[in-house]
mmCIF file of C-alpha atoms in Angstrom:
data_model
loop_
_atom_site.group_PDB
_atom_site.id
_atom_site.type_symbol
_atom_site.label_atom_id
_atom_site.label_comp_id
_atom_site.label_asym_id
_atom_site.label_seq_id
_atom_site.Cartn_x
_atom_site.Cartn_y
_atom_site.Cartn_z
ATOM 1 C CA UNK A 1 -6.774 74.250 138.268
ATOM 2 C CA UNK A 2 -4.987 76.950 136.288
ATOM 3 C CA UNK A 3 -1.612 75.715 135.062
ATOM 4 C CA UNK A 4 -0.984 78.721 132.823
ATOM 5 C CA UNK A 5 2.402 80.352 133.392
ATOM 6 C CA UNK A 6 2.602 83.522 135.465
ATOM 7 C CA UNK A 7 5.484 84.923 133.403
ATOM 8 C CA UNK A 8 7.997 83.840 130.802
ATOM 9 C CA UNK A 9 11.240 82.679 132.406
ATOM 10 C CA UNK A 10 14.055 83.808 130.149
ATOM 11 C CA UNK A 11 16.734 82.126 132.240
ATOM 12 C CA UNK A 12 19.009 79.116 131.627
ATOM 13 C CA UNK A 13 17.150 76.842 134.062
ATOM 14 C CA UNK A 14 14.775 76.753 135.754
ATOM 15 C CA UNK A 15 13.071 77.734 132.547
ATOM 16 C CA UNK A 16 9.618 78.089 131.086
ATOM 17 C CA UNK A 17 7.961 74.712 130.630
ATOM 18 C CA UNK A 18 4.968 73.674 128.580
ATOM 19 C CA UNK A 19 1.549 73.458 130.169
ATOM 20 C CA UNK A 20 1.527 69.701 129.545
ATOM 21 C CA UNK A 21 4.815 69.269 131.440
ATOM 22 C CA UNK A 22 3.353 71.161 134.392
ATOM 23 C CA UNK A 23 0.140 69.122 134.205
ATOM 24 C CA UNK A 24 2.178 65.915 134.556
ATOM 25 C CA UNK A 25 2.880 66.922 138.173
ATOM 26 C CA UNK A 26 -0.755 67.223 139.254
ATOM 27 C CA UNK A 27 -1.034 63.644 140.535
ATOM 28 C CA UNK A 28 0.691 61.783 143.365
ATOM 29 C CA UNK A 29 2.682 58.682 142.462
ATOM 30 C CA UNK A 30 4.040 55.698 144.364
ATOM 31 C CA UNK A 31 7.668 54.702 143.820
ATOM 32 C CA UNK A 32 7.901 50.981 144.379
ATOM 33 C CA UNK A 33 5.761 49.385 141.662
ATOM 34 C CA UNK A 34 6.441 48.480 138.026
ATOM 35 C CA UNK A 35 4.193 51.237 136.673
ATOM 36 C CA UNK A 36 6.689 53.796 137.934
ATOM 37 C CA UNK A 37 10.064 52.042 137.874
ATOM 38 C CA UNK A 38 9.635 50.042 134.671
ATOM 39 C CA UNK A 39 7.033 52.268 133.052
ATOM 40 C CA UNK A 40 8.570 55.704 133.657
ATOM 41 C CA UNK A 41 12.123 55.585 135.053
ATOM 42 C CA UNK A 42 13.471 52.845 132.781
ATOM 43 C CA UNK A 43 12.098 54.451 129.594
ATOM 44 C CA UNK A 44 13.685 57.748 130.688
ATOM 45 C CA UNK A 45 17.056 56.054 131.049
ATOM 46 C CA UNK A 46 16.735 54.329 127.690
ATOM 47 C CA UNK A 47 15.433 57.514 126.129
ATOM 48 C CA UNK A 48 18.419 59.550 127.275
ATOM 49 C CA UNK A 49 20.773 57.145 125.515
ATOM 50 C CA UNK A 50 18.613 57.278 122.405
ATOM 51 C CA UNK A 51 18.626 61.074 122.412
ATOM 52 C CA UNK A 52 22.424 60.983 122.711
ATOM 53 C CA UNK A 53 22.672 58.401 119.910
ATOM 54 C CA UNK A 54 24.475 55.907 122.128
ATOM 55 C CA UNK A 55 24.594 52.110 122.247
ATOM 56 C CA UNK A 56 23.215 50.524 125.433
ATOM 57 C CA UNK A 57 25.979 47.909 125.361
ATOM 58 C CA UNK A 58 28.763 50.421 125.897
ATOM 59 C CA UNK A 59 26.998 53.387 127.491
ATOM 60 C CA UNK A 60 24.701 53.786 130.435
ATOM 61 C CA UNK A 61 23.311 56.487 132.694
ATOM 62 C CA UNK A 62 22.212 57.131 136.215
ATOM 63 C CA UNK A 63 19.639 59.580 137.560
ATOM 64 C CA UNK A 64 20.400 61.374 140.803
ATOM 65 C CA UNK A 65 18.288 63.541 143.096
ATOM 66 C CA UNK A 66 19.256 67.195 143.434
ATOM 67 C CA UNK A 67 20.480 69.997 141.210
ATOM 68 C CA UNK A 68 22.991 69.655 138.426
ATOM 69 C CA UNK A 69 25.833 70.536 140.797
ATOM 70 C CA UNK A 70 24.989 67.425 142.821
ATOM 71 C CA UNK A 71 25.691 65.361 139.710
ATOM 72 C CA UNK A 72 28.927 67.188 138.926
ATOM 73 C CA UNK A 73 30.074 66.621 142.496
ATOM 74 C CA UNK A 74 28.977 62.991 142.439
ATOM 75 C CA UNK A 75 30.853 62.363 139.197
ATOM 76 C CA UNK A 76 34.102 64.019 140.292
ATOM 77 C CA UNK A 77 33.855 62.440 143.743
ATOM 78 C CA UNK A 78 33.503 58.939 142.289
ATOM 79 C CA UNK A 79 35.497 59.066 139.053
ATOM 80 C CA UNK A 80 38.675 60.671 140.445
ATOM 81 C CA UNK A 81 40.485 58.388 142.878
ATOM 82 C CA UNK A 82 42.971 59.561 145.544
ATOM 83 C CA UNK A 83 45.833 58.419 143.300
ATOM 84 C CA UNK A 84 44.544 60.401 140.287
ATOM 85 C CA UNK A 85 45.169 63.960 139.138
ATOM 86 C CA UNK A 86 42.395 66.200 137.792
ATOM 87 C CA UNK A 87 42.923 69.084 135.379
ATOM 88 C CA UNK A 88 40.067 71.596 135.404
ATOM 89 C CA UNK A 89 39.765 74.073 132.536
ATOM 90 C CA UNK A 90 37.497 76.944 133.542
ATOM 91 C CA UNK A 91 36.270 80.236 132.099
ATOM 92 C CA UNK A 92 33.396 80.991 134.425
ATOM 93 C CA UNK A 93 31.708 80.292 137.731
ATOM 94 C CA UNK A 94 30.663 76.745 136.906
ATOM 95 C CA UNK A 95 34.124 75.624 135.874
ATOM 96 C CA UNK A 96 35.540 77.147 139.027
ATOM 97 C CA UNK A 97 32.884 75.290 141.025
ATOM 98 C CA UNK A 98 34.516 72.037 139.911
ATOM 99 C CA UNK A 99 37.682 73.208 141.646
ATOM 100 C CA UNK A 100 35.694 73.940 144.801
ATOM 101 C CA UNK A 101 34.366 70.388 144.678
ATOM 102 C CA UNK A 102 37.867 68.985 144.196
ATOM 103 C CA UNK A 103 39.044 71.032 147.174
ATOM 104 C CA UNK A 104 36.288 69.699 149.417
ATOM 105 C CA UNK A 105 37.191 66.132 148.410
ATOM 106 C CA UNK A 106 40.953 66.718 148.818
ATOM 107 C CA UNK A 107 41.480 65.678 145.203
ATOM 108 C CA UNK A 108 44.849 66.353 143.609
ATOM 109 C CA UNK A 109 43.874 68.923 141.008
ATOM 110 C CA UNK A 110 45.034 71.843 138.903
ATOM 111 C CA UNK A 111 42.730 74.715 137.967
ATOM 112 C CA UNK A 112 43.501 76.609 134.765
ATOM 113 C CA UNK A 113 41.230 79.635 135.010
ATOM 114 C CA UNK A 114 40.803 81.799 131.935
ATOM 115 C CA UNK A 115 39.106 85.152 131.628
ATOM 116 C CA UNK A 116 35.331 84.820 131.475
ATOM 117 C CA UNK A 117 35.227 85.908 127.833
ATOM 118 C CA UNK A 118 38.052 83.592 126.677
ATOM 119 C CA UNK A 119 37.261 80.253 125.046
ATOM 120 C CA UNK A 120 38.718 76.954 126.231
ATOM 121 C CA UNK A 121 40.358 75.885 122.983
ATOM 122 C CA UNK A 122 42.390 72.862 122.021
ATOM 123 C CA UNK A 123 45.535 74.941 122.368
ATOM 124 C CA UNK A 124 44.586 75.903 125.920
ATOM 125 C CA UNK A 125 44.125 72.220 126.736
ATOM 126 C CA UNK A 126 47.417 71.227 125.062
ATOM 127 C CA UNK A 127 49.429 73.842 126.952
ATOM 128 C CA UNK A 128 47.775 72.928 130.252
ATOM 129 C CA UNK A 129 48.568 69.250 129.782
ATOM 130 C CA UNK A 130 52.173 69.973 128.879
ATOM 131 C CA UNK A 131 52.554 72.147 131.965
ATOM 132 C CA UNK A 132 50.966 69.562 134.265
ATOM 133 C CA UNK A 133 52.332 66.047 133.725
ATOM 134 C CA UNK A 134 50.542 63.119 135.314
ATOM 135 C CA UNK A 135 46.986 64.289 134.605
ATOM 136 C CA UNK A 136 44.520 61.369 134.574
ATOM 137 C CA UNK A 137 41.225 63.282 134.289
ATOM 138 C CA UNK A 138 40.186 66.498 132.543
ATOM 139 C CA UNK A 139 36.939 68.332 133.271
ATOM 140 C CA UNK A 140 35.347 71.400 131.710
ATOM 141 C CA UNK A 141 32.015 73.108 131.073
ATOM 142 C CA UNK A 142 30.539 73.008 127.579
ATOM 143 C CA UNK A 143 28.047 75.892 127.779
ATOM 144 C CA UNK A 144 29.270 78.346 130.412
ATOM 145 C CA UNK A 145 26.158 80.257 131.432
ATOM 146 C CA UNK A 146 28.207 82.800 133.382
ATOM 147 C CA UNK A 147 28.489 84.612 130.057
ATOM 148 C CA UNK A 148 26.928 82.447 127.352
ATOM 149 C CA UNK A 149 30.187 81.091 125.920
ATOM 150 C CA UNK A 150 29.992 77.767 124.079
ATOM 151 C CA UNK A 151 33.373 76.107 124.535
ATOM 152 C CA UNK A 152 34.695 74.040 121.600
ATOM 153 C CA UNK A 153 34.816 70.639 123.299
ATOM 154 C CA UNK A 154 35.613 69.136 119.884
ATOM 155 C CA UNK A 155 39.035 70.798 119.977
ATOM 156 C CA UNK A 156 39.756 69.598 123.501
ATOM 157 C CA UNK A 157 38.638 66.067 122.587
ATOM 158 C CA UNK A 158 41.104 66.064 119.693
ATOM 159 C CA UNK A 159 43.951 66.986 122.045
ATOM 160 C CA UNK A 160 42.963 64.190 124.448
ATOM 161 C CA UNK A 161 43.055 61.471 121.787
ATOM 162 C CA UNK A 162 45.540 58.727 122.686
ATOM 163 C CA UNK A 163 46.417 60.230 126.078
ATOM 164 C CA UNK A 164 44.357 57.828 128.252
ATOM 165 C CA UNK A 165 42.782 60.742 130.114
ATOM 166 C CA UNK A 166 39.198 60.496 131.374
ATOM 167 C CA UNK A 167 37.122 63.311 129.872
ATOM 168 C CA UNK A 168 34.371 64.779 132.089
ATOM 169 C CA UNK A 169 32.040 67.331 130.476
ATOM 170 C CA UNK A 170 29.507 69.489 132.290
ATOM 171 C CA UNK A 171 26.862 69.765 129.568
ATOM 172 C CA UNK A 172 24.327 71.108 132.028
ATOM 173 C CA UNK A 173 22.778 73.760 129.825
ATOM 174 C CA UNK A 174 23.658 72.296 126.428
ATOM 175 C CA UNK A 175 22.603 68.631 126.363
ATOM 176 C CA UNK A 176 19.329 68.348 124.497
ATOM 177 C CA UNK A 177 19.710 71.779 122.914
ATOM 178 C CA UNK A 178 23.112 71.551 121.237
ATOM 179 C CA UNK A 179 24.233 68.473 119.270
ATOM 180 C CA UNK A 180 27.007 66.608 121.122
ATOM 181 C CA UNK A 181 28.692 63.542 119.616
ATOM 182 C CA UNK A 182 29.593 61.956 122.933
ATOM 183 C CA UNK A 183 30.946 58.770 121.369
ATOM 184 C CA UNK A 184 32.891 60.521 118.616
ATOM 185 C CA UNK A 185 34.430 62.978 121.074
ATOM 186 C CA UNK A 186 35.405 60.262 123.528
ATOM 187 C CA UNK A 187 33.534 61.857 126.419
ATOM 188 C CA UNK A 188 33.595 59.452 129.364
ATOM 189 C CA UNK A 189 31.142 61.250 131.666
ATOM 190 C CA UNK A 190 28.569 63.824 130.548
ATOM 191 C CA UNK A 191 26.499 65.578 133.197
ATOM 192 C CA UNK A 192 23.215 67.425 132.731
ATOM 193 C CA UNK A 193 19.978 68.260 134.511
ATOM 194 C CA UNK A 194 16.231 67.777 134.148
ATOM 195 C CA UNK A 195 15.474 71.498 134.077
ATOM 196 C CA UNK A 196 17.580 72.570 131.123
ATOM 197 C CA UNK A 197 17.244 71.895 127.378
ATOM 198 C CA UNK A 198 14.984 68.866 127.726
ATOM 199 C CA UNK A 199 12.628 71.367 129.375
ATOM 200 C CA UNK A 200 11.658 69.565 132.533
ATOM 201 C CA UNK A 201 11.569 71.019 136.043
ATOM 202 C CA UNK A 202 14.246 71.110 138.802
ATOM 203 C CA UNK A 203 14.706 68.095 141.053
ATOM 204 C CA UNK A 204 17.179 65.659 139.540
ATOM 205 C CA UNK A 205 20.122 65.441 137.209
ATOM 206 C CA UNK A 206 21.730 62.650 135.235
ATOM 207 C CA UNK A 207 25.125 61.315 134.292
ATOM 208 C CA UNK A 208 25.613 59.613 130.927
ATOM 209 C CA UNK A 209 28.785 57.528 130.941
ATOM 210 C CA UNK A 210 30.791 54.851 129.257
ATOM 211 C CA UNK A 211 29.648 51.738 131.052
ATOM 212 C CA UNK A 212 33.139 50.492 131.903
ATOM 213 C CA UNK A 213 34.095 53.895 133.299
ATOM 214 C CA UNK A 214 31.031 54.046 135.533
ATOM 215 C CA UNK A 215 31.528 50.473 136.763
ATOM 216 C CA UNK A 216 35.136 51.370 137.591
ATOM 217 C CA UNK A 217 33.889 53.957 140.122
ATOM 218 C CA UNK A 218 32.706 51.180 142.457
ATOM 219 C CA UNK A 219 34.004 51.864 145.949
ATOM 220 C CA UNK A 220 35.457 55.271 145.068
ATOM 221 C CA UNK A 221 32.670 57.614 146.240
ATOM 222 C CA UNK A 222 33.326 59.791 149.277
ATOM 223 C CA UNK A 223 29.596 60.259 149.874
ATOM 224 C CA UNK A 224 26.762 57.831 150.555
ATOM 225 C CA UNK A 225 23.986 59.728 148.783
ATOM 226 C CA UNK A 226 26.248 60.839 145.897
ATOM 227 C CA UNK A 227 27.610 57.377 145.125
ATOM 228 C CA UNK A 228 26.865 57.082 141.407
ATOM 229 C CA UNK A 229 27.869 53.414 141.249
ATOM 230 C CA UNK A 230 25.533 52.441 144.090
ATOM 231 C CA UNK A 231 22.710 54.484 142.523
ATOM 232 C CA UNK A 232 23.349 52.920 139.119
ATOM 233 C CA UNK A 233 23.479 49.396 140.550
ATOM 234 C CA UNK A 234 20.163 49.920 142.370
ATOM 235 C CA UNK A 235 18.515 51.150 139.166
ATOM 236 C CA UNK A 236 19.952 48.307 137.103
ATOM 237 C CA UNK A 237 18.945 45.561 139.531
ATOM 238 C CA UNK A 238 15.665 47.152 140.582
ATOM 239 C CA UNK A 239 14.349 47.987 137.132
ATOM 240 C CA UNK A 240 14.547 51.742 137.698
ATOM 241 C CA UNK A 241 14.370 51.819 141.493
ATOM 242 C CA UNK A 242 16.002 54.780 143.247
ATOM 243 C CA UNK A 243 18.018 54.127 146.431
ATOM 244 C CA UNK A 244 16.388 56.971 148.319
ATOM 245 C CA UNK A 245 13.083 58.823 147.869
ATOM 246 C CA UNK A 246 12.503 59.473 144.188
ATOM 247 C CA UNK A 247 11.340 62.960 143.089
ATOM 248 C CA UNK A 248 8.238 61.435 141.510
ATOM 249 C CA UNK A 249 6.529 64.585 140.275
ATOM 250 C CA UNK A 250 9.710 65.844 138.659
ATOM 251 C CA UNK A 251 10.332 62.457 137.030
ATOM 252 C CA UNK A 252 6.838 62.384 135.500
ATOM 253 C CA UNK A 253 7.324 65.919 134.222
ATOM 254 C CA UNK A 254 10.638 64.899 132.656
ATOM 255 C CA UNK A 255 9.034 61.868 131.020
ATOM 256 C CA UNK A 256 6.515 64.207 129.382
ATOM 257 C CA UNK A 257 9.258 66.679 128.444
ATOM 258 C CA UNK A 258 11.222 63.919 126.699
ATOM 259 C CA UNK A 259 8.136 63.034 124.673
ATOM 260 C CA UNK A 260 7.843 66.658 123.615
ATOM 261 C CA UNK A 261 11.503 66.817 122.628
ATOM 262 C CA UNK A 262 11.035 63.833 120.334
ATOM 263 C CA UNK A 263 7.792 65.260 118.939
ATOM 264 C CA UNK A 264 9.602 68.502 118.111
ATOM 265 C CA UNK A 265 12.137 66.570 116.065
ATOM 266 C CA UNK A 266 14.890 65.819 118.566
ATOM 267 C CA UNK A 267 18.014 67.775 119.363
ATOM 268 C CA UNK A 268 18.504 69.069 115.821
ATOM 269 C CA UNK A 269 15.075 70.701 115.712
ATOM 270 C CA UNK A 270 15.317 72.077 119.236
ATOM 271 C CA UNK A 271 18.782 73.444 118.552
ATOM 272 C CA UNK A 272 17.399 75.188 115.480
ATOM 273 C CA UNK A 273 14.628 76.826 117.521
ATOM 274 C CA UNK A 274 17.053 77.993 120.194
ATOM 275 C CA UNK A 275 19.324 79.480 117.529
ATOM 276 C CA UNK A 276 16.352 81.356 116.040
ATOM 277 C CA UNK A 277 15.437 82.617 119.505
ATOM 278 C CA UNK A 278 18.985 83.835 120.012
ATOM 279 C CA UNK A 279 19.244 85.468 116.594
ATOM 280 C CA UNK A 280 15.891 87.230 117.006
ATOM 281 C CA UNK A 281 16.930 88.480 120.430
ATOM 282 C CA UNK A 282 20.394 89.684 119.461
ATOM 283 C CA UNK A 283 19.322 91.406 116.261
ATOM 284 C CA UNK A 284 16.481 93.141 118.096
ATOM 285 C CA UNK A 285 18.579 94.189 121.082
ATOM 286 C CA UNK A 286 21.298 95.593 118.858
ATOM 287 C CA UNK A 287 18.654 97.554 116.983
ATOM 288 C CA UNK A 288 17.604 99.021 120.336
ATOM 289 C CA UNK A 289 21.182 100.073 121.069
ATOM 290 C CA UNK A 290 22.329 97.221 123.317
ATOM 291 C CA UNK A 291 25.729 95.614 122.914
ATOM 292 C CA UNK A 292 26.440 91.911 123.449
ATOM 293 C CA UNK A 293 29.270 91.029 125.818
ATOM 294 C CA UNK A 294 30.628 88.319 123.522
ATOM 295 C CA UNK A 295 31.440 88.321 119.824
ATOM 296 C CA UNK A 296 29.166 86.128 117.731
ATOM 297 C CA UNK A 297 31.971 83.619 117.099
ATOM 298 C CA UNK A 298 32.152 82.512 120.745
ATOM 299 C CA UNK A 299 28.504 83.030 121.704
ATOM 300 C CA UNK A 300 26.332 79.977 122.284
ATOM 301 C CA UNK A 301 22.556 79.841 121.729
ATOM 302 C CA UNK A 302 21.648 79.129 125.367
ATOM 303 C CA UNK A 303 21.937 82.481 127.155
ATOM 304 C CA UNK A 304 23.121 85.897 126.003
ATOM 305 C CA UNK A 305 24.901 88.575 128.031
ATOM 306 C CA UNK A 306 24.298 92.258 127.269
ATOM 307 C CA UNK A 307 26.285 95.206 128.545
ATOM 308 C CA UNK A 308 24.508 97.964 130.422
ATOM 309 C CA UNK A 309 23.510 100.612 127.857
ATOM 310 C CA UNK A 310 24.757 103.499 130.039
ATOM 311 C CA UNK A 311 26.596 104.217 133.271
ATOM 312 C CA UNK A 312 23.374 105.216 135.041
ATOM 313 C CA UNK A 313 21.435 102.113 133.917
ATOM 314 C CA UNK A 314 19.290 100.788 136.798
ATOM 315 C CA UNK A 315 19.043 97.019 136.334
ATOM 316 C CA UNK A 316 16.702 96.551 139.312
ATOM 317 C CA UNK A 317 14.184 98.940 137.786
ATOM 318 C CA UNK A 318 14.629 97.404 134.336
ATOM 319 C CA UNK A 319 14.034 93.935 135.791
ATOM 320 C CA UNK A 320 10.896 94.924 137.716
ATOM 321 C CA UNK A 321 9.378 96.717 134.735
ATOM 322 C CA UNK A 322 9.950 93.683 132.519
ATOM 323 C CA UNK A 323 8.572 91.318 135.161
ATOM 324 C CA UNK A 324 5.420 93.450 135.370
ATOM 325 C CA UNK A 325 5.031 92.887 131.627
ATOM 326 C CA UNK A 326 5.469 89.114 131.995
ATOM 327 C CA UNK A 327 9.192 88.569 131.368
ATOM 328 C CA UNK A 328 11.852 87.481 133.868
ATOM 329 C CA UNK A 329 15.542 87.823 132.975
ATOM 330 C CA UNK A 330 18.859 87.282 134.830
ATOM 331 C CA UNK A 331 21.354 89.693 136.356
ATOM 332 C CA UNK A 332 24.923 89.512 135.104
ATOM 333 C CA UNK A 333 27.562 87.272 136.631
ATOM 334 C CA UNK A 334 30.801 88.429 135.040
ATOM 335 C CA UNK A 335 33.343 89.902 137.435
ATOM 336 C CA UNK A 336 34.652 92.903 135.495
ATOM 337 C CA UNK A 337 31.727 94.177 133.407
ATOM 338 C CA UNK A 338 28.209 95.409 134.120
ATOM 339 C CA UNK A 339 25.913 93.015 132.284
ATOM 340 C CA UNK A 340 22.557 91.284 132.394
ATOM 341 C CA UNK A 341 21.581 87.986 130.781
ATOM 342 C CA UNK A 342 18.612 86.739 128.778
ATOM 343 C CA UNK A 343 18.007 83.021 128.266
ATOM 344 C CA UNK A 344 16.945 81.600 124.915
ATOM 345 C CA UNK A 345 15.917 78.105 126.037
ATOM 346 C CA UNK A 346 12.778 76.464 127.391
ATOM 347 C CA UNK A 347 9.264 76.536 125.985
ATOM 348 C CA UNK A 348 10.158 79.794 124.256
ATOM 349 C CA UNK A 349 9.814 80.727 120.596
ATOM 350 C CA UNK A 350 10.939 83.569 118.290
ATOM 351 C CA UNK A 351 7.564 85.294 118.699
ATOM 352 C CA UNK A 352 8.196 85.383 122.468
ATOM 353 C CA UNK A 353 11.489 87.124 121.798
ATOM 354 C CA UNK A 354 9.722 89.655 119.584
ATOM 355 C CA UNK A 355 7.224 90.316 122.384
ATOM 356 C CA UNK A 356 10.122 90.788 124.829
ATOM 357 C CA UNK A 357 11.759 93.290 122.484
ATOM 358 C CA UNK A 358 8.510 95.235 122.243
ATOM 359 C CA UNK A 359 8.323 95.278 126.053
ATOM 360 C CA UNK A 360 11.900 96.544 126.348
ATOM 361 C CA UNK A 361 11.209 99.250 123.783
ATOM 362 C CA UNK A 362 8.184 100.410 125.774
ATOM 363 C CA UNK A 363 9.860 100.853 129.174
ATOM 364 C CA UNK A 364 12.194 103.480 130.626
ATOM 365 C CA UNK A 365 15.749 102.449 131.416
#
């Protein structure tokens, strides 16, 4: 069977995976025996803590079926009790989605929504906390793929020190590709997904948490299937057993992807490759006359937004011409500017970016 890719996905997830990751899904697997639960799921859980540099005594994690948003919803729905107050700092669609979740769950919350090109700084967090007394939880997105901003969570963590506020970070498109000192920053819950920087495929996400904080969510969940404590307890007692049908093919692909992350040299090496991808792309696009939406100082290495080069630019035509040459990019998502986005993550290398630039140079737009 041909497992070669049909095109290069230059998106922030799903993303282009290695042939060996795709090959890991070519068998069917049972879910109840030790080969799967103790041989695949448990090593994944241990491996995630190792990748994050965390101690198993004080930190744990839980895997959950569904997209990354399922895990964000599950975390907010279980960690924030009816008597709590959640502060959401947002500068894009994914931060605002947290507020939608809080609304559905009737959670007492405050949304501080910045412009999509404005960073969530420590000063933003400090002012928001001063204006909203009684906050017990703060949530934000690390890498906001609406634009490509990389928010300085280090600054926000510094502001939270000594305040006894639970810190929830959506690190969906950054964990595994950007170094994050979860322990040093005092992050209580970090959420990510299989199909991002670890370079697996869509199907499940995961929550890495301080063990005492996760245990404290017992009985808080407003949803049966999104109860992170119940899922965690089942995995702990069952040696990796999922409560409901496990996405076996996706899990095996992720197990292979984790091996490949470690073989590459871990997060530091992968981060370096992504930065080279981004630099190659940006330098080349600027040479072709394109302008980045964000200044370099606030731009992350995950996905890059470019302004339309002219008022009569036809993105649909541009997209189709690039796809015909083997490259798939993203439309823009910002509300007040015409942009498109190109992802730098996945099984993608600087030479792929050079090939993309050659393709762009050869088409009409």
